[in-house]
Each structure stands twice: as C-alpha cells, then as structure tokens.
Short mmCIF file of C-alpha atoms in Angstrom, two decimals:
data_model
loop_
_atom_site.label_atom_id
_atom_site.label_comp_id
_atom_site.label_asym_id
_atom_site.label_seq_id
_atom_site.Cartn_x
_atom_site.Cartn_y
_atom_site.Cartn_z
CA MET A 155 -27.81 -6.70 -69.58
CA SER A 156 -26.29 -6.29 -66.15
CA THR A 157 -26.01 -2.97 -64.35
CA GLU A 158 -23.62 -4.29 -61.72
CA THR A 159 -20.65 -2.14 -60.89
CA THR A 160 -17.37 -3.67 -59.89
CA ARG A 161 -15.71 -2.21 -56.83
CA VAL A 162 -12.10 -1.35 -57.49
CA ASP A 163 -9.94 -1.75 -54.41
CA THR A 164 -6.83 0.16 -53.61
CA ARG A 165 -4.71 0.63 -50.54
CA GLY A 166 -2.97 3.42 -48.73
CA VAL A 167 -1.51 4.65 -45.48
CA LEU A 168 -2.73 7.08 -42.86
CA PHE A 169 0.15 8.97 -41.25
CA VAL A 170 -0.87 10.78 -38.07
CA HIS A 171 2.12 13.05 -37.51
CA ALA A 172 0.90 14.65 -34.28
CA SER A 173 -2.23 14.26 -32.17
CA PRO A 174 -3.03 15.15 -28.57
CA SER A 175 -3.71 12.03 -26.51
CA ALA A 176 -7.37 12.99 -26.03
CA LEU A 177 -7.96 12.78 -29.80
CA CYS A 178 -6.35 9.36 -30.33
CA PRO A 179 -9.48 7.25 -29.67
CA HIS A 180 -11.61 9.65 -31.73
CA ILE A 181 -9.25 9.24 -34.67
CA GLU A 182 -9.55 5.47 -34.41
CA TRP A 183 -13.36 5.71 -34.33
CA ALA A 184 -13.45 8.06 -37.32
CA VAL A 185 -11.11 5.91 -39.42
CA GLY A 186 -12.96 2.75 -38.41
CA GLY A 187 -16.24 4.37 -39.40
CA VAL A 188 -14.94 5.14 -42.88
CA LEU A 189 -13.36 1.71 -43.38
CA GLY A 190 -16.20 -0.24 -41.80
CA ILE A 191 -13.82 -2.15 -39.52
CA PRO A 192 -12.22 -1.32 -36.17
CA ALA A 193 -9.03 0.72 -36.61
CA ASP A 194 -6.51 -0.07 -33.89
CA LEU A 195 -3.62 2.36 -34.33
CA MET A 196 -0.32 1.83 -32.53
CA TRP A 197 0.37 5.18 -30.86
CA THR A 198 3.90 6.28 -29.94
CA PRO A 199 5.09 9.59 -28.46
CA GLN A 200 5.97 12.22 -31.07
CA PRO A 201 9.43 13.53 -30.08
CA ALA A 202 9.22 16.51 -32.42
CA ARG A 203 6.10 17.88 -30.70
CA SER A 204 5.99 17.39 -26.95
CA GLY A 205 2.77 15.99 -25.52
CA THR A 206 1.52 14.52 -28.80
CA TYR A 207 1.43 11.06 -30.34
CA ARG A 208 2.01 9.65 -33.81
CA ALA A 209 0.78 6.56 -35.65
CA GLU A 210 0.73 4.90 -39.06
CA TYR A 211 -2.12 2.75 -40.32
CA SER A 212 -2.19 0.76 -43.56
CA TRP A 213 -5.65 0.36 -45.04
CA SER A 214 -7.35 -1.15 -48.07
CA GLY A 215 -10.69 -0.15 -49.51
CA ALA A 216 -12.51 1.29 -52.47
CA VAL A 217 -11.03 4.04 -54.62
CA GLY A 218 -11.81 7.34 -52.89
CA THR A 219 -11.29 6.01 -49.37
CA ALA A 220 -8.37 8.40 -48.73
CA ALA A 221 -10.64 11.38 -49.44
CA LYS A 222 -13.23 10.02 -47.02
CA VAL A 223 -10.63 9.49 -44.29
CA ALA A 224 -9.23 13.01 -44.82
CA SER A 225 -12.73 14.48 -44.65
CA ALA A 226 -13.45 12.61 -41.42
CA LEU A 227 -10.26 13.92 -39.76
CA ARG A 228 -9.88 17.47 -41.06
CA GLY A 229 -12.13 19.10 -38.47
CA TRP A 230 -9.75 18.64 -35.55
CA ALA A 231 -7.64 21.76 -35.18
CA GLN A 232 -4.77 20.12 -33.25
CA LEU A 233 -4.20 17.23 -35.65
CA LEU A 234 -1.46 16.90 -38.30
CA PHE A 235 -1.90 14.03 -40.76
CA GLU A 236 -1.47 12.69 -44.28
CA VAL A 237 -3.46 10.02 -46.10
CA THR A 238 -2.18 8.33 -49.25
CA GLU A 239 -4.02 6.23 -51.82
CA GLU A 240 -2.22 4.15 -54.43
CA PRO A 241 -3.22 4.42 -58.09
CA THR A 242 -5.11 1.59 -59.77
CA ALA A 243 -5.53 0.60 -63.40
CA GLY A 244 -8.53 2.92 -63.56
CA SER A 245 -7.68 5.72 -61.13
CA GLU A 246 -4.87 8.03 -60.15
CA GLY A 247 -3.35 7.99 -56.71
CA ALA A 248 -3.86 10.70 -54.12
CA ARG A 249 -2.21 12.33 -51.13
CA PHE A 250 -4.11 14.45 -48.65
CA SER A 251 -2.14 16.51 -46.13
CA PHE A 252 -3.55 18.54 -43.26
CA THR A 253 -2.10 21.02 -40.80
CA PRO A 254 -4.18 23.35 -38.62
CA ASP A 255 -2.49 26.47 -40.01
CA LEU A 256 -2.60 25.56 -43.70
CA GLY A 257 -5.72 23.40 -43.89
CA ILE A 258 -6.09 20.50 -46.27
CA TYR A 259 -3.98 19.98 -49.39
CA HIS A 260 -4.75 17.42 -52.08
CA ALA A 261 -2.30 16.21 -54.71
CA VAL A 262 -2.67 13.64 -57.45
CA THR A 263 0.12 11.07 -57.39
CA GLY A 264 1.54 9.07 -60.24
CA LEU A 265 2.34 5.40 -60.49
CA HIS A 266 5.62 5.78 -58.59
CA GLY A 267 4.29 8.14 -55.90
CA ASP A 268 5.44 11.35 -57.56
CA ILE A 269 3.24 14.44 -57.09
CA MET A 270 1.56 15.55 -60.31
CA ILE A 271 1.45 19.36 -60.47
CA PRO A 272 -1.37 20.76 -62.66
CA GLU A 273 -0.37 23.04 -65.52
CA ASP A 274 -2.39 25.98 -64.15
CA ARG A 275 -0.51 25.85 -60.85
CA LEU A 276 2.84 25.93 -62.69
CA LYS A 277 1.69 28.88 -64.83
CA ALA A 278 0.61 30.77 -61.71
CA ALA A 279 3.95 30.10 -60.02
CA VAL A 280 5.91 31.31 -63.05
CA ALA A 281 3.74 34.43 -63.37
CA THR A 282 4.53 35.64 -59.86
#
C-alpha cells in the first residue's frame, strides 16, 4: 500500500495594480519565494495612480499557491493586487484581492471564472 500523494497543479495570474517603485523588487522576491523560482515581473507605469507601477505575472504551481502568494503580499500597505487560481478536477478556483483600505478579499470561482457567492452572504445582503 502506497501513501504517496499526487501533487495537483493549477495555474493563475498575479495582477499588481499599483505598487511604489521601492516595493517592486520585494514583490518579485516574495512571489519567487512562494513559487520556488525567480519571478521577473515586467513593470510598467500605472497611469491611474501617479508614481506607481503595475505588472502581471502568470504562474503555475500546486493548488493553494494563490493563497500563499496573497499571504506573502498582503502586509504591504501601499500595494493593490489580485491573485487568481484556476479550478482543477479536484478543487475550486480562487481570487484574492487586496487594497490597503479594504484589506484582503477571497472569493471562490467557478469553472468559467464566475464568482461564487455563499448563501449566507446573500441572506445577509437581503436582510439589510
């Protein structure tokens, strides 16, 4: 009898919507640390927020990698980002969003990228 576990891979995208230039290398180090490979993001000026930069980074890794990336980045108060993770045959997808004012938000995503809203959240919205 084997007790081996099979790693299920998925993929996703890190969207850095706005970051001060001083944080850019730290973001690359943090993401690279989670993924176990160097993360070389292509930074471009963010026209919607003067003095900041934006980047997108496609990644692949084990299920749960998006949560690890979001956890690694959420401590920086001047950073706005999202991390997505595609669903697999054995797991749901995920989207993590972070803004300094609102904090981190997690949503489960369906097969086609739609946000799955839990029943309790809908009941609470209707009750108010």
